[in-house]
PDB file of C-alpha atoms in Angstrom:
ATOM      1  CA  UNK A 579       0.000   0.000   0.000  1.00  0.00           C
ATOM      2  CA  UNK A 580       1.386   3.462  -0.811  1.00  0.00           C
ATOM      3  CA  UNK A 581       2.454   5.968   1.796  1.00  0.00           C
ATOM      4  CA  UNK A 582      -0.466   8.358   2.360  1.00  0.00           C
ATOM      5  CA  UNK A 583       0.153  11.987   3.256  1.00  0.00           C
ATOM      6  CA  UNK A 584      -2.802  14.085   4.472  1.00  0.00           C
ATOM      7  CA  UNK A 585      -2.222  17.831   4.358  1.00  0.00           C
ATOM      8  CA  UNK A 586      -4.154  20.725   5.833  1.00  0.00           C
ATOM      9  CA  UNK A 587      -4.544  23.837   3.677  1.00  0.00           C
ATOM     10  CA  UNK A 588      -4.798  26.989   5.804  1.00  0.00           C
ATOM     11  CA  UNK A 589      -1.460  28.133   7.200  1.00  0.00           C
ATOM     12  CA  UNK A 590       0.074  24.806   6.188  1.00  0.00           C
ATOM     13  CA  UNK A 591       0.253  25.027   2.380  1.00  0.00           C
ATOM     14  CA  UNK A 592      -0.622  28.728   2.172  1.00  0.00           C
ATOM     15  CA  UNK A 593      -0.192  31.631   4.598  1.00  0.00           C
ATOM     16  CA  UNK A 594      -3.254  33.158   6.149  1.00  0.00           C
ATOM     17  CA  UNK A 595      -6.364  31.728   7.604  1.00  0.00           C
ATOM     18  CA  UNK A 596      -9.890  31.069   6.473  1.00  0.00           C
ATOM     19  CA  UNK A 597     -11.421  32.557   4.421  1.00  0.00           C
ATOM     20  CA  UNK A 598      -8.327  34.310   3.063  1.00  0.00           C
ATOM     21  CA  UNK A 599      -5.662  32.564   1.014  1.00  0.00           C
ATOM     22  CA  UNK A 600      -2.254  34.143   1.360  1.00  0.00           C
ATOM     23  CA  UNK A 601       1.086  33.422  -0.208  1.00  0.00           C
ATOM     24  CA  UNK A 602       2.165  29.835  -0.822  1.00  0.00           C
ATOM     25  CA  UNK A 603       4.520  28.231   1.670  1.00  0.00           C
ATOM     26  CA  UNK A 604       6.946  27.182  -1.024  1.00  0.00           C
ATOM     27  CA  UNK A 605       9.182  25.009   1.162  1.00  0.00           C
ATOM     28  CA  UNK A 606       6.201  22.901   2.233  1.00  0.00           C
ATOM     29  CA  UNK A 607       4.806  22.741  -1.308  1.00  0.00           C
ATOM     30  CA  UNK A 608       8.185  21.644  -2.662  1.00  0.00           C
ATOM     31  CA  UNK A 609       8.430  18.877  -0.054  1.00  0.00           C
ATOM     32  CA  UNK A 610       4.905  17.646  -0.859  1.00  0.00           C
ATOM     33  CA  UNK A 611       5.882  17.507  -4.539  1.00  0.00           C
ATOM     34  CA  UNK A 612       8.997  15.534  -3.555  1.00  0.00           C
ATOM     35  CA  UNK A 613       6.775  12.943  -1.862  1.00  0.00           C
ATOM     36  CA  UNK A 614       4.408  12.819  -4.846  1.00  0.00           C
ATOM     37  CA  UNK A 615       7.315  12.422  -7.255  1.00  0.00           C
ATOM     38  CA  UNK A 616       8.447   9.214  -5.539  1.00  0.00           C
ATOM     39  CA  UNK A 617       5.580   7.540  -7.394  1.00  0.00           C
ATOM     40  CA  UNK A 618       4.684   5.614  -4.248  1.00  0.00           C
ATOM     41  CA  UNK A 619       2.812   8.253  -2.281  1.00  0.00           C
ATOM     42  CA  UNK A 620      -0.802   9.377  -2.368  1.00  0.00           C
ATOM     43  CA  UNK A 621      -1.598  12.926  -1.309  1.00  0.00           C
ATOM     44  CA  UNK A 622      -4.870  13.897   0.384  1.00  0.00           C
ATOM     45  CA  UNK A 623      -5.949  17.493   0.898  1.00  0.00           C
ATOM     46  CA  UNK A 624      -7.443  17.380   4.384  1.00  0.00           C
ATOM     47  CA  UNK A 625      -9.180  20.628   5.245  1.00  0.00           C
ATOM     48  CA  UNK A 626     -12.277  22.049   6.916  1.00  0.00           C
ATOM     49  CA  UNK A 627     -12.972  24.094   3.797  1.00  0.00           C
ATOM     50  CA  UNK A 628     -15.980  23.153   1.728  1.00  0.00           C
ATOM     51  CA  UNK A 629     -18.047  24.551  -1.107  1.00  0.00           C
ATOM     52  CA  UNK A 630     -16.659  27.630  -2.853  1.00  0.00           C
ATOM     53  CA  UNK A 631     -13.776  28.108  -0.402  1.00  0.00           C
ATOM     54  CA  UNK A 632     -12.673  24.513  -1.017  1.00  0.00           C
ATOM     55  CA  UNK A 633     -12.845  25.030  -4.784  1.00  0.00           C
ATOM     56  CA  UNK A 634     -10.692  28.155  -4.391  1.00  0.00           C
ATOM     57  CA  UNK A 635      -8.148  26.270  -2.278  1.00  0.00           C
ATOM     58  CA  UNK A 636      -7.884  23.418  -4.793  1.00  0.00           C
ATOM     59  CA  UNK A 637      -7.520  25.948  -7.634  1.00  0.00           C
ATOM     60  CA  UNK A 638      -4.696  27.789  -5.797  1.00  0.00           C
ATOM     61  CA  UNK A 639      -2.935  24.483  -5.232  1.00  0.00           C
ATOM     62  CA  UNK A 640      -3.179  23.671  -8.942  1.00  0.00           C
ATOM     63  CA  UNK A 641      -1.663  27.072  -9.733  1.00  0.00           C
ATOM     64  CA  UNK A 642       1.468  26.086  -7.811  1.00  0.00           C
ATOM     65  CA  UNK A 643       1.576  22.583  -9.294  1.00  0.00           C
ATOM     66  CA  UNK A 644      -0.072  20.629  -6.472  1.00  0.00           C
ATOM     67  CA  UNK A 645      -2.715  18.089  -7.373  1.00  0.00           C
ATOM     68  CA  UNK A 646      -4.241  15.610  -4.976  1.00  0.00           C
ATOM     69  CA  UNK A 647      -5.292  11.978  -5.135  1.00  0.00           C
ATOM     70  CA  UNK A 648      -8.257  12.858  -2.923  1.00  0.00           C
ATOM     71  CA  UNK A 649      -9.821  15.936  -1.348  1.00  0.00           C
ATOM     72  CA  UNK A 650     -11.439  15.533   2.067  1.00  0.00           C
ATOM     73  CA  UNK A 651     -11.785  11.835   1.307  1.00  0.00           C
ATOM     74  CA  UNK A 652      -9.686   8.724   1.622  1.00  0.00           C
ATOM     75  CA  UNK A 653      -6.945   8.022  -0.889  1.00  0.00           C
ATOM     76  CA  UNK A 654      -7.760   5.541  -3.674  1.00  0.00           C
ATOM     77  CA  UNK A 655      -5.591   2.773  -2.179  1.00  0.00           C
ATOM     78  CA  UNK A 656      -7.341   3.121   1.176  1.00  0.00           C
ATOM     79  CA  UNK A 657     -10.791   3.002  -0.421  1.00  0.00           C
ATOM     80  CA  UNK A 658      -9.785  -0.180  -2.233  1.00  0.00           C
ATOM     81  CA  UNK A 659      -8.565  -1.699   1.041  1.00  0.00           C
ATOM     82  CA  UNK A 660     -11.808  -0.733   2.797  1.00  0.00           C
ATOM     83  CA  UNK A 661     -13.896  -2.368   0.065  1.00  0.00           C
ATOM     84  CA  UNK A 662     -11.811  -5.549   0.322  1.00  0.00           C
ATOM     85  CA  UNK A 663     -12.347  -5.603   4.084  1.00  0.00           C
ATOM     86  CA  UNK A 664     -16.063  -5.029   3.634  1.00  0.00           C
ATOM     87  CA  UNK A 665     -16.245  -8.137   1.423  1.00  0.00           C
ATOM     88  CA  UNK A 666     -14.708 -10.063   4.319  1.00  0.00           C
ATOM     89  CA  UNK A 667     -17.419  -8.817   6.659  1.00  0.00           C
ATOM     90  CA  UNK A 668     -15.389  -6.001   8.234  1.00  0.00           C
ATOM     91  CA  UNK A 669     -16.943  -2.556   8.337  1.00  0.00           C
ATOM     92  CA  UNK A 670     -14.605   0.443   8.311  1.00  0.00           C
ATOM     93  CA  UNK A 671     -15.688   4.062   8.778  1.00  0.00           C
ATOM     94  CA  UNK A 672     -15.362   5.901   5.480  1.00  0.00           C
ATOM     95  CA  UNK A 673     -15.593   9.279   7.197  1.00  0.00           C
ATOM     96  CA  UNK A 674     -12.209   8.881   8.900  1.00  0.00           C
ATOM     97  CA  UNK A 675      -9.364   9.986   6.648  1.00  0.00           C
ATOM     98  CA  UNK A 676      -6.545   7.456   6.929  1.00  0.00           C
ATOM     99  CA  UNK A 677      -2.960   8.588   6.403  1.00  0.00           C
ATOM    100  CA  UNK A 678       0.525   7.598   7.469  1.00  0.00           C
ATOM    101  CA  UNK A 679       1.388  11.235   8.139  1.00  0.00           C
ATOM    102  CA  UNK A 680      -0.904  14.189   8.887  1.00  0.00           C
ATOM    103  CA  UNK A 681       0.616  17.596   8.177  1.00  0.00           C
ATOM    104  CA  UNK A 682      -1.085  20.481   9.959  1.00  0.00           C
ATOM    105  CA  UNK A 683       0.163  23.824  11.274  1.00  0.00           C
ATOM    106  CA  UNK A 684      -1.668  23.189  14.558  1.00  0.00           C
ATOM    107  CA  UNK A 685       0.347  20.066  15.291  1.00  0.00           C
ATOM    108  CA  UNK A 686       3.658  21.909  14.967  1.00  0.00           C
ATOM    109  CA  UNK A 687       5.132  19.168  12.795  1.00  0.00           C
ATOM    110  CA  UNK A 688       5.981  21.210   9.684  1.00  0.00           C
ATOM    111  CA  UNK A 689       9.666  21.666  10.606  1.00  0.00           C
ATOM    112  CA  UNK A 690       9.946  17.910  11.158  1.00  0.00           C
ATOM    113  CA  UNK A 691       8.201  17.181   7.843  1.00  0.00           C
ATOM    114  CA  UNK A 692      10.635  19.400   5.932  1.00  0.00           C
ATOM    115  CA  UNK A 693      13.540  17.264   7.187  1.00  0.00           C
ATOM    116  CA  UNK A 694      12.075  13.882   6.190  1.00  0.00           C
ATOM    117  CA  UNK A 695      13.624  12.057   3.256  1.00  0.00           C
ATOM    118  CA  UNK A 696      10.635  11.402   1.000  1.00  0.00           C
ATOM    119  CA  UNK A 697      12.074   8.494  -0.979  1.00  0.00           C
ATOM    120  CA  UNK A 698      13.257   6.399   1.970  1.00  0.00           C
ATOM    121  CA  UNK A 699      10.080   7.143   3.945  1.00  0.00           C
ATOM    122  CA  UNK A 700       7.814   6.014   1.130  1.00  0.00           C
ATOM    123  CA  UNK A 701       9.946   2.940   0.442  1.00  0.00           C
ATOM    124  CA  UNK A 702       9.820   1.907   4.098  1.00  0.00           C
ATOM    125  CA  UNK A 703       6.016   2.158   4.240  1.00  0.00           C
ATOM    126  CA  UNK A 704       5.532   0.462   0.877  1.00  0.00           C
ATOM    127  CA  UNK A 705       7.276  -2.624   2.205  1.00  0.00           C
ATOM    128  CA  UNK A 706       4.468  -3.278   4.717  1.00  0.00           C
TER     129      UNK A 706
END
């Protein structure tokens, strides 16, 4: 299963806070792209935004070259796993976003994230 990275939007990918969208946090965006470019990582935009403000956030991300495997939903590999488990009689909550790493300005883990080696991290998780 691929490494899944769930990323908050406000003050994590872009400066500012809801409803405003400020300048991109380029160091974070570059690191997210590094993970995506491993080819073994799925990226989920994980935000409280919805409706028009969510559309605006996704559009701003596209402008800086960020595209997501899922938005406020589970990554494709996780959905596939959940369906397989359901066939076996297991019921898993679709409303919980599963990820191996959650990046959010409120958890104070951005500095740590910027130091992670994307390739070795994804390889390690893909071996499970």
